Structure formats: C-alpha cells, structure tokens
Amino acid sequence: MKKVLGFGAALVDMIAQVDDAWIQKVKLQKGGQCSVDYPALKKVLDQIQNPQRVPGGAACNTMVGVAKLGGKASFIAKVGRDELGGLYAKHLAYSGVENFLLQSSTATGTVLSAVTPDAERTMVTFLGASNEVTTSEIRSELFDNVGIVYLEGYRAYSEDCFVKMTSEARKRDVMTALDFGAFGVVNDCRPLFNKLFAGREIDIVIANEDEAKAYTGESEEAALEKIAKLCKIAVVKLGKRGALISKDGVISRIPCGPAKAIDTTGAGDLWASGFLYGILSGWDMERSGKLGSIVSNEVVQVIGAQIPEEGWARIHEEMKHV
C-alpha cells in the first residue's frame, strides 16, 4: 500500500471542559473558531485550569488514524524549538507516522478547544510556527511512494505552499484530497479553491454540511452534486446523520455510528482516516465510508482526538466485517 502525505498545521490542542457561561465570559462565539496572536491566546488560557495537552491539528489527526489502521502515513509541518514541539515529535513517533517536521524559533502552534456539555467545540487558534513553512522546504522526496496527498484547508492561507503541494503531486500522478476545514476557510480562500478546481488539481473533496453550503450555496445532495462536478470523489459529512459520497454519478449514503457523542473533536479528521485508508486499499466508496464511520464513532466517545488503544482494538475487530 502506498502512503498518505499530510500537509497541515502542527498544533497542540489544549482541551478544557467549560460551560456556556464561560464562553460568554471570554466573549467567544460558541461553536466557532477564531485565530489570535500568542498574547491573546495566553489571556484566554489563563482563565482555564489544567487543560489536557494533546498534539493535534486536523491533518495530523488524520495521519495518525491512517497509521493506527495499519496504513502508511507521513506528515509535513513546522513546530517551535520548545517543549510543545518536542511533545509533537514524540506523538508522531509513538503513532507510527513518518516525521517531516521542520523547526522554527517561533512557538509551536496551539489551539484551545473549549468543550461545552452539549459536546460542541469552541476553538481559539494560535498558528505559531506552523504558519512558517516555505515552498523551498517542500522537497520532491516527500512525495516518494505517496498515493494520496491530504491537504488541510487551513493551510490554504499559505497559498504558495498549497499550490506547491498540488503541483508536486500532479507531476507524479498522485491523488490529492482537500478537506475544507471550516466554513470560514471556504469563505476566505474561495479564489484559491476556485483556481484549483478549474485546473482539476483536486481529486477528492471532503466537506461537512456547513462547509459544503458555504462553497455551493446548497445543502446536502444539491451541494454534493455541485462539488462532484469539480473533482472525482465528493464527500459531504452530515454529523449525526452520517455522510454522502459521490463518485461517477453514484451516491453512497453512509450511516453514522451508534455512539452518543461526548466530544466531537477530531470526528471529521478520523472519519477521513478511515475513508482514505479504504481508498488506498482499493475499496469501494460504501466500504471506505463505513470504515470512516467506525473510526469517527470511537473518537466521539472520548475527550479530544486521540482514540485509546482499546478503541483501536474495537476498530480493528470491526474492520474484519466491513
């Protein structure tokens, strides 16, 4: 099996349980995401006691999932020469993900993920060192034995690097997968996405319902139909209602797992892990989507995006029957 190369932000998640009153107190939009500088992040973190520190970032979470499923994954990003950067490198090594981490004197990127009792996440992001990758650091050897390049939408703010990743993939006939990441990213980076779609640079698009609507102005199947005209495989995730996948004009409806969510952090990232693993294994869309659902069903049962080993054991058992 060829590997997945992930390009994303190297971010350490600071996960905290909060209530709605706390969200209002620090003047955040519940369920939203805002980017801040380090002093602003620290100001918010100072109002939380002992947050759980977990290396993450969307693309990293997806690569970890691919590796844990038994696939091959690698990850390129930049971290600081600090404690959190070291924590990040250890996390990749432990998870079996090939490490292409670059280093910077800027602090490692950090995300506060404030989780309310209804399992909704409100995020405050400091991109830090992860925002400093340059095109010259995207070397050709990164793409050796790669079957899919997985692009985290948030990195589209670094347009030159994003384009370099897609162009290098195209030179080698490597599939490209884009996860929009957030509806705010869709709105901010629409010109770049339009250009990539016009050039047929993206093979797979993965979007949740809000992101799909932000890009197309449509919902569910109508949104899926529009996105499917831009790429080979289109996915619209519908949360508790599962997901829709379109390939070659055929729509597959993928049910959601049965678990009651206590935290949706990483649910979409881990869904992508299962889906991409299935594609690289030569599975059809329905089977690949079902594996995505199995993996995301496990991660919503824990706080944060890290599935414990007993969860992975259950996943591997269920994989036998997919």
PDB file of C-alpha atoms in Angstrom:
ATOM      1  CA  MET A   1       0.000   0.000   0.000  1.00  0.00           C
ATOM      2  CA  LYS A   2       1.241   3.491  -0.828  1.00  0.00           C
ATOM      3  CA  LYS A   3       1.207   6.143   1.879  1.00  0.00           C
ATOM      4  CA  VAL A   4      -0.768   9.290   2.613  1.00  0.00           C
ATOM      5  CA  LEU A   5       1.241  12.511   2.914  1.00  0.00           C
ATOM      6  CA  GLY A   6      -0.494  15.030   5.147  1.00  0.00           C
ATOM      7  CA  PHE A   7       0.105  18.776   4.896  1.00  0.00           C
ATOM      8  CA  GLY A   8      -1.331  20.726   7.776  1.00  0.00           C
ATOM      9  CA  ALA A   9      -0.802  22.832  10.845  1.00  0.00           C
ATOM     10  CA  ALA A  10       1.132  21.276  13.730  1.00  0.00           C
ATOM     11  CA  LEU A  11      -0.986  22.352  16.659  1.00  0.00           C
ATOM     12  CA  VAL A  12      -1.120  21.205  20.271  1.00  0.00           C
ATOM     13  CA  ASP A  13      -4.710  21.053  21.482  1.00  0.00           C
ATOM     14  CA  MET A  14      -5.425  22.449  24.931  1.00  0.00           C
ATOM     15  CA  ILE A  15      -8.721  20.736  25.753  1.00  0.00           C
ATOM     16  CA  ALA A  16     -10.915  22.047  28.547  1.00  0.00           C
ATOM     17  CA  GLN A  17     -14.433  21.332  29.798  1.00  0.00           C
ATOM     18  CA  VAL A  18     -16.365  24.584  30.144  1.00  0.00           C
ATOM     19  CA  ASP A  19     -19.959  25.769  30.400  1.00  0.00           C
ATOM     20  CA  ASP A  20     -21.894  28.257  28.298  1.00  0.00           C
ATOM     21  CA  ALA A  21     -21.352  30.964  30.911  1.00  0.00           C
ATOM     22  CA  TRP A  22     -17.571  30.649  30.448  1.00  0.00           C
ATOM     23  CA  ILE A  23     -17.948  31.026  26.674  1.00  0.00           C
ATOM     24  CA  GLN A  24     -19.925  34.232  27.212  1.00  0.00           C
ATOM     25  CA  LYS A  25     -17.470  35.489  29.831  1.00  0.00           C
ATOM     26  CA  VAL A  26     -14.479  35.321  27.479  1.00  0.00           C
ATOM     27  CA  LYS A  27     -16.621  36.682  24.609  1.00  0.00           C
ATOM     28  CA  LEU A  28     -16.270  33.797  22.171  1.00  0.00           C
ATOM     29  CA  GLN A  29     -18.779  32.667  19.561  1.00  0.00           C
ATOM     30  CA  LYS A  30     -19.986  29.254  20.657  1.00  0.00           C
ATOM     31  CA  GLY A  31     -19.068  26.585  18.132  1.00  0.00           C
ATOM     32  CA  GLY A  32     -16.850  28.991  16.234  1.00  0.00           C
ATOM     33  CA  GLN A  33     -13.140  29.307  15.602  1.00  0.00           C
ATOM     34  CA  CYS A  34     -11.019  32.445  15.841  1.00  0.00           C
ATOM     35  CA  SER A  35      -7.318  32.976  15.146  1.00  0.00           C
ATOM     36  CA  VAL A  36      -5.323  35.070  17.619  1.00  0.00           C
ATOM     37  CA  ASP A  37      -1.749  36.070  18.454  1.00  0.00           C
ATOM     38  CA  TYR A  38       0.103  34.478  21.354  1.00  0.00           C
ATOM     39  CA  PRO A  39      -0.722  37.147  23.999  1.00  0.00           C
ATOM     40  CA  ALA A  40      -4.434  36.841  23.225  1.00  0.00           C
ATOM     41  CA  LEU A  41      -4.286  33.048  23.463  1.00  0.00           C
ATOM     42  CA  LYS A  42      -2.447  33.221  26.773  1.00  0.00           C
ATOM     43  CA  LYS A  43      -5.066  35.606  28.136  1.00  0.00           C
ATOM     44  CA  VAL A  44      -7.776  33.015  27.477  1.00  0.00           C
ATOM     45  CA  LEU A  45      -5.676  30.052  28.665  1.00  0.00           C
ATOM     46  CA  ASP A  46      -5.012  31.855  31.939  1.00  0.00           C
ATOM     47  CA  GLN A  47      -8.724  31.516  32.678  1.00  0.00           C
ATOM     48  CA  ILE A  48      -8.606  27.713  32.446  1.00  0.00           C
ATOM     49  CA  GLN A  49      -7.132  25.317  34.980  1.00  0.00           C
ATOM     50  CA  ASN A  50      -5.039  22.342  33.833  1.00  0.00           C
ATOM     51  CA  PRO A  51      -6.212  21.836  30.239  1.00  0.00           C
ATOM     52  CA  GLN A  52      -5.410  18.478  28.676  1.00  0.00           C
ATOM     53  CA  ARG A  53      -2.476  18.833  26.232  1.00  0.00           C
ATOM     54  CA  VAL A  54      -2.804  16.680  23.125  1.00  0.00           C
ATOM     55  CA  PRO A  55      -0.782  17.060  19.901  1.00  0.00           C
ATOM     56  CA  GLY A  56      -3.200  17.555  17.040  1.00  0.00           C
ATOM     57  CA  GLY A  57      -4.214  19.636  14.088  1.00  0.00           C
ATOM     58  CA  ALA A  58      -6.640  18.213  11.528  1.00  0.00           C
ATOM     59  CA  ALA A  59      -4.164  16.688   9.078  1.00  0.00           C
ATOM     60  CA  CYS A  60      -2.024  15.237  11.863  1.00  0.00           C
ATOM     61  CA  ASN A  61      -5.080  13.597  13.447  1.00  0.00           C
ATOM     62  CA  THR A  62      -5.949  12.072  10.083  1.00  0.00           C
ATOM     63  CA  MET A  63      -2.416  10.777   9.502  1.00  0.00           C
ATOM     64  CA  VAL A  64      -2.328   9.221  12.981  1.00  0.00           C
ATOM     65  CA  GLY A  65      -5.608   7.485  12.187  1.00  0.00           C
ATOM     66  CA  VAL A  66      -4.280   6.100   8.896  1.00  0.00           C
ATOM     67  CA  ALA A  67      -1.189   4.742  10.668  1.00  0.00           C
ATOM     68  CA  LYS A  68      -3.210   3.223  13.504  1.00  0.00           C
ATOM     69  CA  LEU A  69      -5.423   1.463  10.962  1.00  0.00           C
ATOM     70  CA  GLY A  70      -2.316  -0.203   9.576  1.00  0.00           C
ATOM     71  CA  GLY A  71      -1.630   2.128   6.664  1.00  0.00           C
ATOM     72  CA  LYS A  72       1.415   4.242   5.933  1.00  0.00           C
ATOM     73  CA  ALA A  73       1.326   7.955   6.707  1.00  0.00           C
ATOM     74  CA  SER A  74       3.728  10.877   6.758  1.00  0.00           C
ATOM     75  CA  PHE A  75       3.277  14.476   7.849  1.00  0.00           C
ATOM     76  CA  ILE A  76       4.950  17.770   6.978  1.00  0.00           C
ATOM     77  CA  ALA A  77       4.567  20.826   9.198  1.00  0.00           C
ATOM     78  CA  LYS A  78       6.662  23.195  11.305  1.00  0.00           C
ATOM     79  CA  VAL A  79       6.970  23.366  15.113  1.00  0.00           C
ATOM     80  CA  GLY A  80       8.885  25.524  17.556  1.00  0.00           C
ATOM     81  CA  ARG A  81      12.122  24.589  19.263  1.00  0.00           C
ATOM     82  CA  ASP A  82      10.243  24.295  22.541  1.00  0.00           C
ATOM     83  CA  GLU A  83       8.607  21.795  24.890  1.00  0.00           C
ATOM     84  CA  LEU A  84       5.433  21.527  22.823  1.00  0.00           C
ATOM     85  CA  GLY A  85       7.463  20.928  19.660  1.00  0.00           C
ATOM     86  CA  GLY A  86       9.216  18.029  21.375  1.00  0.00           C
ATOM     87  CA  LEU A  87       5.879  16.688  22.570  1.00  0.00           C
ATOM     88  CA  TYR A  88       4.635  16.801  18.991  1.00  0.00           C
ATOM     89  CA  ALA A  89       7.593  14.857  17.580  1.00  0.00           C
ATOM     90  CA  LYS A  90       7.182  12.155  20.255  1.00  0.00           C
ATOM     91  CA  HIS A  91       3.489  11.884  19.406  1.00  0.00           C
ATOM     92  CA  LEU A  92       4.204  11.220  15.725  1.00  0.00           C
ATOM     93  CA  ALA A  93       6.860   8.629  16.579  1.00  0.00           C
ATOM     94  CA  TYR A  94       4.554   6.842  19.029  1.00  0.00           C
ATOM     95  CA  SER A  95       1.725   6.826  16.476  1.00  0.00           C
ATOM     96  CA  GLY A  96       3.845   5.415  13.666  1.00  0.00           C
ATOM     97  CA  VAL A  97       3.647   8.498  11.443  1.00  0.00           C
ATOM     98  CA  GLU A  98       6.724   9.362   9.372  1.00  0.00           C
ATOM     99  CA  ASN A  99       8.042  12.681  10.681  1.00  0.00           C
ATOM    100  CA  PHE A 100       8.842  15.513   8.297  1.00  0.00           C
ATOM    101  CA  LEU A 101       8.681  18.185  10.999  1.00  0.00           C
ATOM    102  CA  LEU A 102      10.555  21.420  10.368  1.00  0.00           C
ATOM    103  CA  GLN A 103      11.680  23.707  13.200  1.00  0.00           C
ATOM    104  CA  SER A 104      11.397  27.422  13.958  1.00  0.00           C
ATOM    105  CA  SER A 105      12.292  29.857  16.721  1.00  0.00           C
ATOM    106  CA  THR A 106       8.592  30.802  16.834  1.00  0.00           C
ATOM    107  CA  ALA A 107       6.478  28.986  19.445  1.00  0.00           C
ATOM    108  CA  THR A 108       4.652  25.801  18.476  1.00  0.00           C
ATOM    109  CA  GLY A 109       1.078  26.379  17.314  1.00  0.00           C
ATOM    110  CA  THR A 110      -1.632  25.903  19.918  1.00  0.00           C
ATOM    111  CA  VAL A 111      -5.418  25.547  19.900  1.00  0.00           C
ATOM    112  CA  LEU A 112      -7.726  25.952  22.854  1.00  0.00           C
ATOM    113  CA  SER A 113     -10.642  23.553  22.355  1.00  0.00           C
ATOM    114  CA  ALA A 114     -13.333  24.550  24.857  1.00  0.00           C
ATOM    115  CA  VAL A 115     -15.927  21.771  25.074  1.00  0.00           C
ATOM    116  CA  THR A 116     -19.403  22.525  26.468  1.00  0.00           C
ATOM    117  CA  PRO A 117     -21.718  19.862  27.988  1.00  0.00           C
ATOM    118  CA  ASP A 118     -23.541  19.502  24.637  1.00  0.00           C
ATOM    119  CA  ALA A 119     -20.232  18.234  23.119  1.00  0.00           C
ATOM    120  CA  GLU A 120     -19.802  21.354  20.969  1.00  0.00           C
ATOM    121  CA  ARG A 121     -16.293  22.767  20.476  1.00  0.00           C
ATOM    122  CA  THR A 122     -15.343  26.426  20.547  1.00  0.00           C
ATOM    123  CA  MET A 123     -11.786  26.965  19.333  1.00  0.00           C
ATOM    124  CA  VAL A 124      -9.155  29.667  19.741  1.00  0.00           C
ATOM    125  CA  THR A 125      -6.152  29.143  17.460  1.00  0.00           C
ATOM    126  CA  PHE A 126      -2.575  30.423  17.546  1.00  0.00           C
ATOM    127  CA  LEU A 127      -0.892  29.111  14.391  1.00  0.00           C
ATOM    128  CA  GLY A 128       2.629  29.917  15.577  1.00  0.00           C
ATOM    129  CA  ALA A 129       5.469  28.073  13.839  1.00  0.00           C
ATOM    130  CA  SER A 130       3.053  26.027  11.727  1.00  0.00           C
ATOM    131  CA  ASN A 131       2.383  29.136   9.634  1.00  0.00           C
ATOM    132  CA  GLU A 132       6.027  29.449   8.550  1.00  0.00           C
ATOM    133  CA  VAL A 133       6.514  26.566   6.104  1.00  0.00           C
ATOM    134  CA  THR A 134       8.063  27.842   2.864  1.00  0.00           C
ATOM    135  CA  THR A 135       7.866  26.449  -0.677  1.00  0.00           C
ATOM    136  CA  SER A 136      11.600  25.657  -0.643  1.00  0.00           C
ATOM    137  CA  GLU A 137      11.005  23.308   2.303  1.00  0.00           C
ATOM    138  CA  ILE A 138       8.514  21.234   0.299  1.00  0.00           C
ATOM    139  CA  ARG A 139      11.083  18.875  -1.199  1.00  0.00           C
ATOM    140  CA  SER A 140      10.450  16.402  -4.003  1.00  0.00           C
ATOM    141  CA  GLU A 141      11.472  13.379  -1.908  1.00  0.00           C
ATOM    142  CA  LEU A 142       8.475  13.969   0.363  1.00  0.00           C
ATOM    143  CA  PHE A 143       6.312  12.511  -2.400  1.00  0.00           C
ATOM    144  CA  ASP A 144       8.179   9.215  -2.802  1.00  0.00           C
ATOM    145  CA  ASN A 145       5.775   6.234  -2.590  1.00  0.00           C
ATOM    146  CA  VAL A 146       2.827   8.564  -1.868  1.00  0.00           C
ATOM    147  CA  GLY A 147      -0.625   7.553  -3.102  1.00  0.00           C
ATOM    148  CA  ILE A 148      -2.648  10.474  -1.723  1.00  0.00           C
ATOM    149  CA  VAL A 149      -1.632  13.987  -0.669  1.00  0.00           C
ATOM    150  CA  TYR A 150      -4.044  15.147   2.019  1.00  0.00           C
ATOM    151  CA  LEU A 151      -4.444  18.929   2.254  1.00  0.00           C
ATOM    152  CA  GLU A 152      -5.833  20.572   5.360  1.00  0.00           C
ATOM    153  CA  GLY A 153      -7.990  23.541   4.389  1.00  0.00           C
ATOM    154  CA  TYR A 154      -6.434  25.837   6.975  1.00  0.00           C
ATOM    155  CA  ARG A 155      -3.125  25.685   5.102  1.00  0.00           C
ATOM    156  CA  ALA A 156      -4.783  27.360   2.106  1.00  0.00           C
ATOM    157  CA  TYR A 157      -3.981  30.675   3.795  1.00  0.00           C
ATOM    158  CA  SER A 158      -0.390  29.873   2.740  1.00  0.00           C
ATOM    159  CA  GLU A 159      -1.354  29.848  -0.932  1.00  0.00           C
ATOM    160  CA  ASP A 160       2.139  29.360  -2.379  1.00  0.00           C
ATOM    161  CA  CYS A 161       2.747  26.253  -0.275  1.00  0.00           C
ATOM    162  CA  PHE A 162      -0.702  24.892  -1.019  1.00  0.00           C
ATOM    163  CA  VAL A 163      -0.144  25.266  -4.761  1.00  0.00           C
ATOM    164  CA  LYS A 164       3.337  23.721  -4.464  1.00  0.00           C
ATOM    165  CA  MET A 165       1.853  20.644  -2.793  1.00  0.00           C
ATOM    166  CA  THR A 166      -0.759  20.145  -5.514  1.00  0.00           C
ATOM    167  CA  SER A 167       1.671  20.782  -8.377  1.00  0.00           C
ATOM    168  CA  GLU A 168       4.260  18.345  -6.979  1.00  0.00           C
ATOM    169  CA  ALA A 169       1.514  15.737  -6.597  1.00  0.00           C
ATOM    170  CA  ARG A 170       0.376  16.273 -10.171  1.00  0.00           C
ATOM    171  CA  LYS A 171       3.919  15.772 -11.500  1.00  0.00           C
ATOM    172  CA  ARG A 172       3.853  12.269 -10.023  1.00  0.00           C
ATOM    173  CA  ASP A 173       0.218  11.415 -10.827  1.00  0.00           C
ATOM    174  CA  VAL A 174      -0.527  11.343  -7.079  1.00  0.00           C
ATOM    175  CA  MET A 175      -4.135  11.816  -5.951  1.00  0.00           C
ATOM    176  CA  THR A 176      -4.951  14.969  -3.997  1.00  0.00           C
ATOM    177  CA  ALA A 177      -7.559  15.214  -1.249  1.00  0.00           C
ATOM    178  CA  LEU A 178      -8.813  18.531   0.136  1.00  0.00           C
ATOM    179  CA  ASP A 179     -10.638  18.852   3.441  1.00  0.00           C
ATOM    180  CA  PHE A 180     -12.182  22.328   3.534  1.00  0.00           C
ATOM    181  CA  GLY A 181     -11.604  22.512   7.318  1.00  0.00           C
ATOM    182  CA  ALA A 182     -14.145  25.208   8.248  1.00  0.00           C
ATOM    183  CA  PHE A 183     -16.754  27.378   6.573  1.00  0.00           C
ATOM    184  CA  GLY A 184     -14.602  30.415   7.398  1.00  0.00           C
ATOM    185  CA  VAL A 185     -11.746  28.885   5.406  1.00  0.00           C
ATOM    186  CA  VAL A 186     -14.092  28.345   2.455  1.00  0.00           C
ATOM    187  CA  ASN A 187     -15.132  31.983   2.507  1.00  0.00           C
ATOM    188  CA  ASP A 188     -11.599  33.335   2.927  1.00  0.00           C
ATOM    189  CA  CYS A 189      -9.847  31.040   0.448  1.00  0.00           C
ATOM    190  CA  ARG A 190     -12.518  30.688  -2.226  1.00  0.00           C
ATOM    191  CA  PRO A 191     -10.378  32.265  -5.002  1.00  0.00           C
ATOM    192  CA  LEU A 192      -7.629  29.679  -4.462  1.00  0.00           C
ATOM    193  CA  PHE A 193     -10.094  26.790  -4.320  1.00  0.00           C
ATOM    194  CA  ASN A 194     -11.796  28.046  -7.491  1.00  0.00           C
ATOM    195  CA  LYS A 195      -8.423  28.132  -9.261  1.00  0.00           C
ATOM    196  CA  LEU A 196      -7.504  24.621  -8.138  1.00  0.00           C
ATOM    197  CA  PHE A 197     -10.865  23.210  -9.181  1.00  0.00           C
ATOM    198  CA  ALA A 198     -10.691  24.962 -12.540  1.00  0.00           C
ATOM    199  CA  GLY A 199      -7.320  23.317 -13.149  1.00  0.00           C
ATOM    200  CA  ARG A 200      -8.647  19.905 -11.988  1.00  0.00           C
ATOM    201  CA  GLU A 201      -5.927  19.895  -9.326  1.00  0.00           C
ATOM    202  CA  ILE A 202      -8.098  18.279  -6.623  1.00  0.00           C
ATOM    203  CA  ASP A 203      -9.308  14.674  -6.878  1.00  0.00           C
ATOM    204  CA  ILE A 204     -11.170  14.270  -3.566  1.00  0.00           C
ATOM    205  CA  VAL A 205     -13.124  16.893  -1.638  1.00  0.00           C
ATOM    206  CA  ILE A 206     -14.229  16.265   1.941  1.00  0.00           C
ATOM    207  CA  ALA A 207     -16.601  18.820   3.472  1.00  0.00           C
ATOM    208  CA  ASN A 208     -19.057  18.962   6.314  1.00  0.00           C
ATOM    209  CA  GLU A 209     -22.542  20.326   5.742  1.00  0.00           C
ATOM    210  CA  ASP A 210     -21.681  23.910   6.719  1.00  0.00           C
ATOM    211  CA  GLU A 211     -18.569  23.974   4.526  1.00  0.00           C
ATOM    212  CA  ALA A 212     -20.412  22.484   1.562  1.00  0.00           C
ATOM    213  CA  LYS A 213     -23.162  25.079   1.895  1.00  0.00           C
ATOM    214  CA  ALA A 214     -20.617  27.898   2.223  1.00  0.00           C
ATOM    215  CA  TYR A 215     -18.979  26.858  -1.043  1.00  0.00           C
ATOM    216  CA  THR A 216     -22.037  25.947  -3.108  1.00  0.00           C
ATOM    217  CA  GLY A 217     -24.938  27.810  -1.511  1.00  0.00           C
ATOM    218  CA  GLU A 218     -26.748  24.469  -1.366  1.00  0.00           C
ATOM    219  CA  SER A 219     -27.401  21.777   1.234  1.00  0.00           C
ATOM    220  CA  GLU A 220     -26.881  18.027   1.322  1.00  0.00           C
ATOM    221  CA  GLU A 221     -27.434  16.299  -2.048  1.00  0.00           C
ATOM    222  CA  ALA A 222     -27.598  19.551  -4.014  1.00  0.00           C
ATOM    223  CA  ALA A 223     -24.270  20.624  -2.510  1.00  0.00           C
ATOM    224  CA  LEU A 224     -22.804  17.184  -3.147  1.00  0.00           C
ATOM    225  CA  GLU A 225     -23.889  17.339  -6.794  1.00  0.00           C
ATOM    226  CA  LYS A 226     -22.160  20.687  -7.324  1.00  0.00           C
ATOM    227  CA  ILE A 227     -18.931  19.616  -5.626  1.00  0.00           C
ATOM    228  CA  ALA A 228     -18.902  16.316  -7.532  1.00  0.00           C
ATOM    229  CA  LYS A 229     -18.623  18.250 -10.804  1.00  0.00           C
ATOM    230  CA  LEU A 230     -15.310  19.711  -9.572  1.00  0.00           C
ATOM    231  CA  CYS A 231     -13.490  16.505  -8.629  1.00  0.00           C
ATOM    232  CA  LYS A 232     -13.521  12.711  -8.892  1.00  0.00           C
ATOM    233  CA  ILE A 233     -14.857  11.935  -5.404  1.00  0.00           C
ATOM    234  CA  ALA A 234     -17.010  14.276  -3.303  1.00  0.00           C
ATOM    235  CA  VAL A 235     -17.958  13.808   0.342  1.00  0.00           C
ATOM    236  CA  VAL A 236     -20.448  15.788   2.400  1.00  0.00           C
ATOM    237  CA  LYS A 237     -20.493  14.801   6.073  1.00  0.00           C
ATOM    238  CA  LEU A 238     -23.812  15.257   7.865  1.00  0.00           C
ATOM    239  CA  GLY A 239     -22.808  14.760  11.506  1.00  0.00           C
ATOM    240  CA  LYS A 240     -25.281  12.516  13.326  1.00  0.00           C
ATOM    241  CA  ARG A 241     -26.923  11.706  10.002  1.00  0.00           C
ATOM    242  CA  GLY A 242     -23.829  10.141   8.502  1.00  0.00           C
ATOM    243  CA  ALA A 243     -22.291  11.138   5.179  1.00  0.00           C
ATOM    244  CA  LEU A 244     -22.936  11.283   1.441  1.00  0.00           C
ATOM    245  CA  ILE A 245     -20.301  10.222  -1.102  1.00  0.00           C
ATOM    246  CA  SER A 246     -20.466  10.778  -4.850  1.00  0.00           C
ATOM    247  CA  LYS A 247     -18.271   9.057  -7.429  1.00  0.00           C
ATOM    248  CA  ASP A 248     -19.001   8.591 -11.128  1.00  0.00           C
ATOM    249  CA  GLY A 249     -22.554   9.821 -10.625  1.00  0.00           C
ATOM    250  CA  VAL A 250     -23.335   7.215  -7.956  1.00  0.00           C
ATOM    251  CA  ILE A 251     -24.264   8.447  -4.460  1.00  0.00           C
ATOM    252  CA  SER A 252     -23.483   6.293  -1.413  1.00  0.00           C
ATOM    253  CA  ARG A 253     -25.259   7.025   1.861  1.00  0.00           C
ATOM    254  CA  ILE A 254     -23.127   6.209   4.882  1.00  0.00           C
ATOM    255  CA  PRO A 255     -24.839   5.884   8.278  1.00  0.00           C
ATOM    256  CA  CYS A 256     -23.384   7.411  11.439  1.00  0.00           C
ATOM    257  CA  GLY A 257     -22.102   5.201  14.248  1.00  0.00           C
ATOM    258  CA  PRO A 258     -24.361   4.456  17.232  1.00  0.00           C
ATOM    259  CA  ALA A 259     -22.297   6.166  19.938  1.00  0.00           C
ATOM    260  CA  LYS A 260     -23.617   9.142  21.890  1.00  0.00           C
ATOM    261  CA  ALA A 261     -21.033  11.892  21.403  1.00  0.00           C
ATOM    262  CA  ILE A 262     -19.404  13.484  24.428  1.00  0.00           C
ATOM    263  CA  ASP A 263     -16.903  15.490  22.345  1.00  0.00           C
ATOM    264  CA  THR A 264     -16.850  15.903  18.562  1.00  0.00           C
ATOM    265  CA  THR A 265     -13.176  16.979  18.478  1.00  0.00           C
ATOM    266  CA  GLY A 266     -11.455  15.069  15.691  1.00  0.00           C
ATOM    267  CA  ALA A 267     -14.607  13.328  14.442  1.00  0.00           C
ATOM    268  CA  GLY A 268     -14.196  14.612  10.889  1.00  0.00           C
ATOM    269  CA  ASP A 269     -10.423  14.087  10.945  1.00  0.00           C
ATOM    270  CA  LEU A 270     -10.757  10.447  11.956  1.00  0.00           C
ATOM    271  CA  TRP A 271     -13.601   9.863   9.510  1.00  0.00           C
ATOM    272  CA  ALA A 272     -11.144  10.929   6.808  1.00  0.00           C
ATOM    273  CA  SER A 273      -8.587   8.429   8.163  1.00  0.00           C
ATOM    274  CA  GLY A 274     -10.894   5.505   7.567  1.00  0.00           C
ATOM    275  CA  PHE A 275     -12.068   6.795   4.210  1.00  0.00           C
ATOM    276  CA  LEU A 276      -8.552   7.396   2.839  1.00  0.00           C
ATOM    277  CA  TYR A 277      -7.338   4.050   4.156  1.00  0.00           C
ATOM    278  CA  GLY A 278     -10.183   2.404   2.283  1.00  0.00           C
ATOM    279  CA  ILE A 279      -9.382   4.201  -0.961  1.00  0.00           C
ATOM    280  CA  LEU A 280      -5.689   3.245  -0.785  1.00  0.00           C
ATOM    281  CA  SER A 281      -6.779  -0.335  -0.094  1.00  0.00           C
ATOM    282  CA  GLY A 282      -8.823  -0.362  -3.305  1.00  0.00           C
ATOM    283  CA  TRP A 283     -12.181  -0.486  -1.520  1.00  0.00           C
ATOM    284  CA  ASP A 284     -15.381   0.936  -2.999  1.00  0.00           C
ATOM    285  CA  MET A 285     -16.957   4.137  -1.673  1.00  0.00           C
ATOM    286  CA  GLU A 286     -19.504   2.469   0.583  1.00  0.00           C
ATOM    287  CA  ARG A 287     -16.960   0.251   2.294  1.00  0.00           C
ATOM    288  CA  SER A 288     -14.466   3.120   2.670  1.00  0.00           C
ATOM    289  CA  GLY A 289     -17.174   5.372   4.111  1.00  0.00           C
ATOM    290  CA  LYS A 290     -18.281   2.711   6.578  1.00  0.00           C
ATOM    291  CA  LEU A 291     -14.738   2.453   7.911  1.00  0.00           C
ATOM    292  CA  GLY A 292     -14.692   6.231   8.286  1.00  0.00           C
ATOM    293  CA  SER A 293     -17.879   5.995  10.313  1.00  0.00           C
ATOM    294  CA  ILE A 294     -16.465   3.222  12.519  1.00  0.00           C
ATOM    295  CA  VAL A 295     -13.357   5.268  13.352  1.00  0.00           C
ATOM    296  CA  SER A 296     -15.244   8.525  13.997  1.00  0.00           C
ATOM    297  CA  ASN A 297     -17.723   6.614  16.169  1.00  0.00           C
ATOM    298  CA  GLU A 298     -14.863   5.761  18.530  1.00  0.00           C
ATOM    299  CA  VAL A 299     -13.318   9.219  18.769  1.00  0.00           C
ATOM    300  CA  VAL A 300     -16.571  10.973  19.767  1.00  0.00           C
ATOM    301  CA  GLN A 301     -16.701   8.770  22.867  1.00  0.00           C
ATOM    302  CA  VAL A 302     -13.556  10.351  24.347  1.00  0.00           C
ATOM    303  CA  ILE A 303     -12.397  13.873  25.138  1.00  0.00           C
ATOM    304  CA  GLY A 304     -10.026  15.039  22.417  1.00  0.00           C
ATOM    305  CA  ALA A 305      -8.962  13.471  19.143  1.00  0.00           C
ATOM    306  CA  GLN A 306      -6.876  10.569  20.495  1.00  0.00           C
ATOM    307  CA  ILE A 307      -8.542   7.154  20.442  1.00  0.00           C
ATOM    308  CA  PRO A 308      -7.241   4.904  23.256  1.00  0.00           C
ATOM    309  CA  GLU A 309      -5.728   1.525  22.429  1.00  0.00           C
ATOM    310  CA  GLU A 310      -8.872  -0.363  23.459  1.00  0.00           C
ATOM    311  CA  GLY A 311     -10.786   1.764  20.968  1.00  0.00           C
ATOM    312  CA  TRP A 312      -8.367   0.868  18.187  1.00  0.00           C
ATOM    313  CA  ALA A 313      -8.754  -2.797  19.129  1.00  0.00           C
ATOM    314  CA  ARG A 314     -12.515  -2.494  18.624  1.00  0.00           C
ATOM    315  CA  ILE A 315     -11.966  -0.739  15.293  1.00  0.00           C
ATOM    316  CA  HIS A 316      -9.681  -3.489  14.009  1.00  0.00           C
ATOM    317  CA  GLU A 317     -12.220  -6.104  15.020  1.00  0.00           C
ATOM    318  CA  GLU A 318     -15.000  -4.273  13.181  1.00  0.00           C
ATOM    319  CA  MET A 319     -12.761  -3.854  10.120  1.00  0.00           C
ATOM    320  CA  LYS A 320     -12.961  -7.614   9.608  1.00  0.00           C
ATOM    321  CA  HIS A 321     -16.658  -7.293   8.871  1.00  0.00           C
ATOM    322  CA  VAL A 322     -16.762  -4.124   6.771  1.00  0.00           C
TER     323      VAL A 322
END
